CSV table of N, CA and C in Angstrom, one decimal:
chain,number,residue,atom,x,y,z
A,8,UNK,N,30.9,5.4,-15.1
A,8,UNK,CA,30.5,4.9,-13.9
A,8,UNK,C,31.4,6.0,-12.7
A,9,UNK,N,30.4,6.8,-11.9
A,9,UNK,CA,30.9,7.8,-10.6
A,9,UNK,C,30.6,7.3,-9.5
A,10,UNK,N,31.1,7.5,-8.4
A,10,UNK,CA,30.9,7.4,-7.0
A,10,UNK,C,31.5,5.9,-6.6
A,11,UNK,N,32.1,5.9,-5.3
A,11,UNK,CA,33.0,4.8,-5.1
A,11,UNK,C,32.1,3.3,-4.7
A,12,UNK,N,30.7,3.2,-4.8
A,12,UNK,CA,30.0,2.2,-5.2
A,12,UNK,C,29.4,2.1,-3.6
A,13,UNK,N,28.1,1.7,-3.7
A,13,UNK,CA,27.6,1.2,-2.0
A,13,UNK,C,26.7,0.0,-2.4
A,14,UNK,N,27.3,-0.6,-1.4
A,14,UNK,CA,26.4,-1.9,-1.3
A,14,UNK,C,25.5,-2.1,-0.3
A,15,UNK,N,24.1,-2.5,-0.5
A,15,UNK,CA,23.1,-2.9,0.3
A,15,UNK,C,22.4,-3.9,-0.2
A,16,UNK,N,21.7,-4.6,0.9
A,16,UNK,CA,21.3,-6.0,0.6
A,16,UNK,C,19.7,-5.7,-0.2
A,17,UNK,N,19.2,-4.4,-0.1
A,17,UNK,CA,18.1,-4.2,-1.0
A,17,UNK,C,18.3,-4.2,-2.2
A,18,UNK,N,19.5,-3.9,-2.9
A,18,UNK,CA,19.4,-4.1,-4.5
A,18,UNK,C,19.3,-5.3,-5.0
A,19,UNK,N,19.5,-6.5,-3.9
A,19,UNK,CA,19.1,-8.0,-4.5
A,19,UNK,C,17.8,-8.3,-4.6
A,20,UNK,N,17.3,-7.4,-3.6
A,20,UNK,CA,15.3,-7.6,-3.7
A,20,UNK,C,15.1,-6.9,-5.1
A,21,UNK,N,15.5,-5.4,-5.5
A,21,UNK,CA,15.1,-5.1,-6.7
A,21,UNK,C,15.6,-5.8,-7.9
A,22,UNK,N,16.8,-6.3,-7.6
A,22,UNK,CA,17.1,-7.5,-8.9
A,22,UNK,C,16.1,-8.6,-9.0
A,23,UNK,N,15.7,-8.9,-7.9
A,23,UNK,CA,15.0,-10.4,-7.7
A,23,UNK,C,13.8,-10.2,-8.7
A,24,UNK,N,13.3,-9.0,-9.2
A,24,UNK,CA,12.0,-8.6,-9.5
A,24,UNK,C,12.0,-9.0,-11.1
A,25,UNK,N,12.9,-8.5,-11.9
A,25,UNK,CA,13.1,-9.2,-13.2
A,25,UNK,C,13.3,-10.6,-13.4
A,26,UNK,N,14.1,-11.0,-12.2
A,26,UNK,CA,14.5,-12.8,-12.3
A,26,UNK,C,13.2,-13.5,-12.3
A,27,UNK,N,12.1,-13.1,-11.3
A,27,UNK,CA,11.2,-13.6,-10.7
A,27,UNK,C,10.0,-13.7,-12.1
A,28,UNK,N,10.0,-12.5,-12.7
A,28,UNK,CA,9.1,-12.3,-13.9
A,28,UNK,C,9.7,-13.3,-15.0
A,29,UNK,N,10.7,-13.4,-15.2
A,29,UNK,CA,11.2,-14.3,-16.1
A,29,UNK,C,10.9,-15.6,-16.1
A,30,UNK,N,11.3,-16.1,-14.6
A,30,UNK,CA,10.9,-17.2,-14.2
A,30,UNK,C,9.3,-17.6,-14.1
A,31,UNK,N,8.6,-16.8,-13.9
A,31,UNK,CA,6.9,-16.8,-14.1
A,31,UNK,C,6.7,-16.9,-15.7
A,32,UNK,N,7.3,-16.1,-16.5
A,32,UNK,CA,7.2,-16.2,-18.0
A,32,UNK,C,7.4,-17.6,-18.4
A,33,UNK,N,8.6,-18.1,-18.1
A,33,UNK,CA,9.1,-19.4,-18.6
A,33,UNK,C,8.2,-20.7,-18.1
A,34,UNK,N,8.0,-20.6,-16.6
A,34,UNK,CA,7.0,-21.6,-16.0
A,34,UNK,C,5.5,-21.6,-16.7
A,35,UNK,N,5.0,-20.4,-17.1
A,35,UNK,CA,3.5,-20.1,-17.4
A,35,UNK,C,3.8,-20.5,-19.0
A,36,UNK,N,4.7,-20.6,-19.8
A,36,UNK,CA,4.8,-21.1,-21.3
A,36,UNK,C,5.2,-22.5,-21.1
A,37,UNK,N,5.5,-22.7,-20.1
A,37,UNK,CA,5.5,-24.5,-19.7
A,37,UNK,C,4.7,-25.3,-19.5
A,38,UNK,N,3.6,-24.6,-18.6
A,38,UNK,CA,1.9,-25.0,-18.2
A,38,UNK,C,1.5,-24.8,-19.3
A,39,UNK,N,1.4,-23.7,-20.0
A,39,UNK,CA,0.6,-23.7,-21.1
A,39,UNK,C,0.7,-24.8,-22.6
A,40,UNK,N,2.1,-25.2,-22.7
A,40,UNK,CA,2.4,-26.2,-23.5
A,40,UNK,C,2.1,-27.7,-23.0
A,41,UNK,N,2.1,-27.6,-21.8
A,41,UNK,CA,1.7,-29.3,-21.3
A,41,UNK,C,0.4,-29.1,-21.1
A,42,UNK,N,-0.3,-28.2,-20.8
A,42,UNK,CA,-1.6,-28.5,-20.7
A,42,UNK,C,-2.4,-28.5,-22.4
A,43,UNK,N,-1.8,-27.6,-23.0
A,43,UNK,CA,-2.3,-27.9,-24.4
A,43,UNK,C,-1.9,-29.2,-25.2
A,44,UNK,N,-0.9,-29.7,-25.0
A,44,UNK,CA,-0.4,-31.0,-25.2
A,44,UNK,C,-1.3,-32.0,-24.7
A,45,UNK,N,-1.7,-31.8,-23.4
A,45,UNK,CA,-2.4,-32.8,-22.7
A,45,UNK,C,-1.7,-34.0,-22.0
A,46,UNK,N,-0.4,-34.1,-21.9
A,46,UNK,CA,0.6,-34.8,-21.3
A,46,UNK,C,1.4,-34.0,-20.7
A,47,UNK,N,2.1,-34.8,-19.7
A,47,UNK,CA,3.0,-34.7,-18.7
A,47,UNK,C,3.9,-36.0,-18.5
A,48,UNK,N,5.1,-36.1,-18.0
A,48,UNK,CA,6.0,-37.1,-17.4
A,48,UNK,C,4.9,-38.4,-16.7
A,49,UNK,N,4.1,-37.7,-16.0
A,49,UNK,CA,3.3,-38.4,-15.2
A,49,UNK,C,2.0,-38.8,-15.6
A,50,UNK,N,1.6,-38.6,-17.1
A,50,UNK,CA,0.3,-39.0,-17.8
A,50,UNK,C,-0.4,-37.7,-18.4
A,51,UNK,N,-1.8,-37.8,-18.4
A,51,UNK,CA,-2.3,-36.5,-18.9
A,51,UNK,C,-2.4,-35.3,-17.9
A,52,UNK,N,-2.3,-34.2,-18.8
A,52,UNK,CA,-2.5,-32.9,-17.9
A,52,UNK,C,-3.6,-32.2,-18.3
A,53,UNK,N,-4.0,-31.4,-17.0
A,53,UNK,CA,-5.1,-30.8,-17.2
A,53,UNK,C,-4.7,-29.4,-16.3
A,54,UNK,N,-5.7,-28.3,-16.3
A,54,UNK,CA,-5.5,-27.4,-15.3
A,54,UNK,C,-5.4,-27.8,-13.7
A,55,UNK,N,-6.4,-28.7,-13.5
A,55,UNK,CA,-6.5,-28.9,-12.1
A,55,UNK,C,-5.6,-30.2,-11.8
A,56,UNK,N,-4.5,-30.7,-12.5
A,56,UNK,CA,-3.7,-31.5,-12.2
A,56,UNK,C,-2.9,-30.9,-11.0
A,57,UNK,N,-2.3,-31.5,-10.1
A,57,UNK,CA,-1.6,-31.2,-9.1
A,57,UNK,C,-0.1,-30.8,-9.6
A,58,UNK,N,0.3,-31.9,-10.7
A,58,UNK,CA,1.7,-31.1,-11.3
A,58,UNK,C,1.9,-29.6,-11.8
A,59,UNK,N,0.8,-29.4,-12.5
A,59,UNK,CA,0.3,-28.3,-13.3
A,59,UNK,C,0.4,-27.0,-12.0
A,60,UNK,N,-0.4,-27.4,-10.8
A,60,UNK,CA,-0.5,-26.3,-9.8
A,60,UNK,C,0.6,-26.5,-9.0
A,61,UNK,N,1.6,-27.1,-9.0
A,61,UNK,CA,2.8,-26.9,-8.4
A,61,UNK,C,3.5,-26.0,-9.1
A,62,UNK,N,3.8,-26.5,-10.4
A,62,UNK,CA,4.7,-25.7,-11.2
A,62,UNK,C,4.1,-24.0,-11.1
A,63,UNK,N,2.6,-24.0,-11.1
A,63,UNK,CA,2.2,-22.5,-11.1
A,63,UNK,C,2.8,-21.7,-9.6
A,64,UNK,N,2.4,-22.4,-8.8
A,64,UNK,CA,2.8,-22.1,-7.2
A,64,UNK,C,4.3,-21.6,-7.1
A,65,UNK,N,5.1,-22.4,-7.5
A,65,UNK,CA,6.3,-22.1,-7.5
A,65,UNK,C,7.2,-21.1,-8.1
A,66,UNK,N,6.2,-20.7,-9.4
A,66,UNK,CA,6.6,-19.3,-10.1
A,66,UNK,C,5.9,-18.4,-9.7
A,67,UNK,N,4.7,-18.3,-8.9
A,67,UNK,CA,3.9,-17.4,-8.6
A,67,UNK,C,4.4,-16.7,-7.4
A,68,UNK,N,5.0,-17.8,-6.1
A,68,UNK,CA,5.1,-17.1,-5.1
A,68,UNK,C,6.3,-16.4,-4.9
A,69,UNK,N,7.5,-16.8,-5.4
A,69,UNK,CA,8.5,-15.9,-5.5
A,69,UNK,C,8.4,-14.4,-6.0
A,70,UNK,N,7.5,-14.5,-7.2
A,70,UNK,CA,7.2,-13.5,-8.0
A,70,UNK,C,6.5,-12.1,-6.9
A,71,UNK,N,5.6,-13.0,-6.3
A,71,UNK,CA,4.8,-12.2,-5.5
A,71,UNK,C,5.4,-11.3,-4.2
A,72,UNK,N,6.3,-12.3,-3.8
A,72,UNK,CA,7.0,-11.8,-2.7
A,72,UNK,C,8.0,-10.5,-3.3
A,73,UNK,N,8.7,-10.8,-4.4
A,73,UNK,CA,9.5,-10.0,-4.8
A,73,UNK,C,8.5,-8.4,-5.1
A,74,UNK,N,7.8,-8.6,-5.7
A,74,UNK,CA,6.9,-7.5,-6.0
A,74,UNK,C,6.3,-6.7,-5.0
A,75,UNK,N,6.1,-7.5,-4.1
A,75,UNK,CA,5.4,-6.9,-2.7
A,75,UNK,C,6.4,-5.9,-1.8
A,76,UNK,N,7.8,-6.6,-1.9
A,76,UNK,CA,8.7,-6.0,-1.4
A,76,UNK,C,9.6,-4.8,-1.9
A,77,UNK,N,9.3,-4.9,-3.2
A,77,UNK,CA,9.8,-3.6,-4.1
A,77,UNK,C,9.7,-2.5,-3.5
A,78,UNK,N,8.7,-2.0,-3.2
A,78,UNK,CA,8.7,-0.4,-2.9
A,78,UNK,C,9.6,0.0,-1.8
A,79,UNK,N,9.4,-1.1,-0.8
A,79,UNK,CA,10.4,-0.9,0.5
A,79,UNK,C,12.0,-1.1,0.1
A,80,UNK,N,12.0,-2.0,-0.7
A,80,UNK,CA,13.5,-2.2,-1.0
A,80,UNK,C,14.0,-0.8,-1.7
A,81,UNK,N,13.3,-0.5,-2.7
A,81,UNK,CA,13.3,0.8,-3.4
A,81,UNK,C,13.7,2.1,-2.5
A,82,UNK,N,12.9,2.3,-1.7
A,82,UNK,CA,13.1,3.3,-0.8
A,82,UNK,C,14.2,3.1,0.5
A,83,UNK,N,14.5,1.8,0.6
A,83,UNK,CA,15.8,1.7,1.4
A,83,UNK,C,17.3,1.8,0.7
A,84,UNK,N,17.0,1.6,-0.4
A,84,UNK,CA,18.1,1.4,-1.6
A,84,UNK,C,18.5,2.8,-1.8
A,85,UNK,N,17.3,3.6,-1.9
A,85,UNK,CA,17.8,5.0,-2.5
A,85,UNK,C,18.4,5.9,-1.1
A,86,UNK,N,18.1,5.4,0.0
A,86,UNK,CA,18.5,6.2,1.1
A,86,UNK,C,20.3,6.0,1.3
A,87,UNK,N,20.7,4.9,0.8
A,87,UNK,CA,22.0,4.5,0.6
A,87,UNK,C,22.7,5.2,-0.7
A,88,UNK,N,22.0,5.2,-1.8
A,88,UNK,CA,22.4,5.8,-2.8
A,88,UNK,C,22.9,7.3,-2.9
A,89,UNK,N,21.7,7.8,-2.3
A,89,UNK,CA,21.8,9.1,-2.0
A,89,UNK,C,23.0,9.8,-1.4
A,90,UNK,N,23.4,9.1,-0.3
A,90,UNK,CA,24.9,9.2,0.2
A,90,UNK,C,26.1,9.3,-0.7
A,91,UNK,N,26.1,8.5,-1.4
A,91,UNK,CA,27.2,8.0,-2.1
A,91,UNK,C,27.3,8.9,-3.4
A,92,UNK,N,26.4,9.2,-4.2
A,92,UNK,CA,26.3,9.6,-5.6
A,92,UNK,C,26.3,11.4,-5.0
A,93,UNK,N,27.0,12.0,-6.3
A,93,UNK,CA,26.9,13.2,-6.4
A,93,UNK,C,26.3,13.9,-7.5
A,94,UNK,N,26.2,13.0,-8.7
A,94,UNK,CA,25.8,13.7,-10.2
A,94,UNK,C,24.3,12.8,-10.2
A,95,UNK,N,23.8,11.8,-9.4
A,95,UNK,CA,22.7,11.2,-9.7
A,95,UNK,C,22.1,11.3,-8.6
A,96,UNK,N,20.6,12.2,-8.1
A,96,UNK,CA,20.1,12.6,-7.4
A,96,UNK,C,18.7,12.3,-7.3
A,97,UNK,N,18.3,10.8,-7.4
A,97,UNK,CA,17.0,10.1,-7.4
A,97,UNK,C,16.1,10.9,-6.4
A,98,UNK,N,14.7,11.0,-6.7
A,98,UNK,CA,13.7,11.5,-5.8
A,98,UNK,C,13.1,10.3,-5.2
A,99,UNK,N,13.3,10.3,-4.0
A,99,UNK,CA,13.1,8.8,-3.1
A,99,UNK,C,11.6,8.6,-3.2
A,100,UNK,N,10.7,9.8,-3.0
A,100,UNK,CA,9.4,9.6,-2.9
A,100,UNK,C,8.8,9.1,-4.3
A,101,UNK,N,9.5,10.0,-5.4
A,101,UNK,CA,8.9,9.5,-6.6
A,101,UNK,C,9.2,8.3,-7.1
A,102,UNK,N,10.4,7.5,-6.6
A,102,UNK,CA,10.8,6.3,-6.9
A,102,UNK,C,9.6,5.2,-6.2
A,103,UNK,N,9.5,5.6,-5.1
A,103,UNK,CA,8.7,4.7,-4.0
A,103,UNK,C,7.3,4.7,-4.5
A,104,UNK,N,7.1,5.9,-5.0
A,104,UNK,CA,5.5,6.0,-5.6
A,104,UNK,C,5.4,5.3,-7.0
A,105,UNK,N,6.4,5.1,-7.7
A,105,UNK,CA,6.4,4.0,-9.0
A,105,UNK,C,6.2,2.6,-8.9
A,106,UNK,N,7.1,2.5,-7.5
A,106,UNK,CA,7.2,1.2,-7.3
A,106,UNK,C,5.5,0.6,-6.7
A,107,UNK,N,5.1,1.5,-5.6
A,107,UNK,CA,3.8,1.3,-5.3
A,107,UNK,C,2.8,1.1,-6.4
A,108,UNK,N,2.7,2.0,-7.5
A,108,UNK,CA,2.0,1.6,-8.3
A,108,UNK,C,2.0,0.7,-9.2
A,109,UNK,N,3.1,0.1,-9.3
A,109,UNK,CA,3.5,-1.0,-10.1
A,109,UNK,C,2.7,-2.4,-9.3
A,110,UNK,N,2.7,-2.3,-8.1
A,110,UNK,CA,1.8,-3.4,-7.3
A,110,UNK,C,0.5,-3.3,-8.1
A,111,UNK,N,0.0,-2.6,-8.6
A,111,UNK,CA,-1.7,-2.6,-9.3
A,111,UNK,C,-1.2,-2.7,-10.9
A,112,UNK,N,-0.4,-2.4,-11.2
A,112,UNK,CA,-0.1,-2.5,-12.7
A,112,UNK,C,1.1,-3.3,-13.0
A,113,UNK,N,0.6,-4.4,-13.1
A,113,UNK,CA,1.7,-5.8,-12.9
A,113,UNK,C,3.1,-5.4,-14.2
A,114,UNK,N,2.7,-5.1,-15.1
A,114,UNK,CA,3.7,-5.4,-16.2
A,114,UNK,C,4.6,-3.9,-16.1
A,115,UNK,N,4.4,-2.7,-15.4
A,115,UNK,CA,5.1,-2.0,-14.9
A,115,UNK,C,6.6,-2.2,-14.2
A,116,UNK,N,6.2,-3.3,-13.2
A,116,UNK,CA,7.2,-3.5,-12.3
A,116,UNK,C,8.7,-4.1,-12.8
A,117,UNK,N,8.4,-4.9,-13.6
A,117,UNK,CA,10.0,-5.6,-14.2
A,117,UNK,C,10.7,-4.6,-15.1
A,118,UNK,N,9.6,-3.8,-15.7
A,118,UNK,CA,10.3,-2.6,-16.4
A,118,UNK,C,11.2,-1.4,-15.5
A,119,UNK,N,10.5,-1.2,-14.5
A,119,UNK,CA,10.9,-0.1,-13.7
A,119,UNK,C,12.0,-0.9,-13.1
A,120,UNK,N,11.9,-2.0,-12.5
A,120,UNK,CA,13.1,-2.5,-11.3
A,120,UNK,C,14.5,-2.5,-12.4
A,121,UNK,N,14.2,-2.9,-13.8
A,121,UNK,CA,15.5,-3.0,-14.6
A,121,UNK,C,15.9,-1.4,-14.8
A,122,UNK,N,14.8,-0.8,-15.2
A,122,UNK,CA,15.6,0.6,-15.2
A,122,UNK,C,16.1,1.2,-14.1
A,123,UNK,N,15.7,0.9,-12.8
A,123,UNK,CA,16.5,1.4,-11.7
A,123,UNK,C,17.7,0.9,-11.5
A,124,UNK,N,18.0,-0.6,-11.6
A,124,UNK,CA,19.1,-1.1,-11.6
A,124,UNK,C,19.9,-0.7,-12.5
A,125,UNK,N,19.6,-0.3,-14.1
A,125,UNK,CA,20.8,0.0,-14.8
A,125,UNK,C,21.0,1.4,-14.6
A,126,UNK,N,20.1,2.5,-14.2
A,126,UNK,CA,20.7,3.6,-13.6
A,126,UNK,C,21.6,3.5,-12.5
A,127,UNK,N,21.3,2.9,-11.4
A,127,UNK,CA,22.1,2.6,-10.3
A,127,UNK,C,23.4,2.1,-10.6
A,128,UNK,N,23.5,1.3,-11.6
A,128,UNK,CA,24.6,0.6,-12.1
A,128,UNK,C,25.5,1.7,-12.5
A,129,UNK,N,24.9,2.6,-13.4
A,129,UNK,CA,25.3,3.3,-14.2
A,129,UNK,C,26.3,4.7,-13.2
A,130,UNK,N,25.4,5.3,-12.2
A,130,UNK,CA,26.0,6.0,-11.2
A,130,UNK,C,26.5,5.7,-10.1
A,131,UNK,N,26.1,4.4,-9.6
A,131,UNK,CA,26.9,4.3,-8.6
A,131,UNK,C,27.8,3.1,-8.5
A,132,UNK,N,27.6,2.5,-9.5
A,132,UNK,CA,28.8,1.5,-10.2
A,132,UNK,C,28.3,-0.1,-9.4
A,133,UNK,N,27.6,-0.4,-8.7
A,133,UNK,CA,27.5,-1.7,-8.2
A,133,UNK,C,25.8,-1.7,-8.2
């Protein structure tokens, strides 16, 4: 680890992406299991059941917010990272472009966000 470390709030927005994708995967699995079994604590379950719809919405909304904010968060975070590190000089435009492309290729986003956070942790220390 090199660098004195830098803290920006944008790194939390980047970290939210893998977390919300994990939440979405867990919620999707739970909803699928509930619908396939046909029962919930409130009775029978179907895809048009309000309980199922609420569970899906509670998982999708934070994920959508995190994914839409990611390109801007990467752009802003890289602005502060470039000032601190000497051995890691990420291309701000390239990283932002990858995050934008990830908006249209959904499963690129959690992998990219995790990769970025690992590289940032290794070189910046925070």
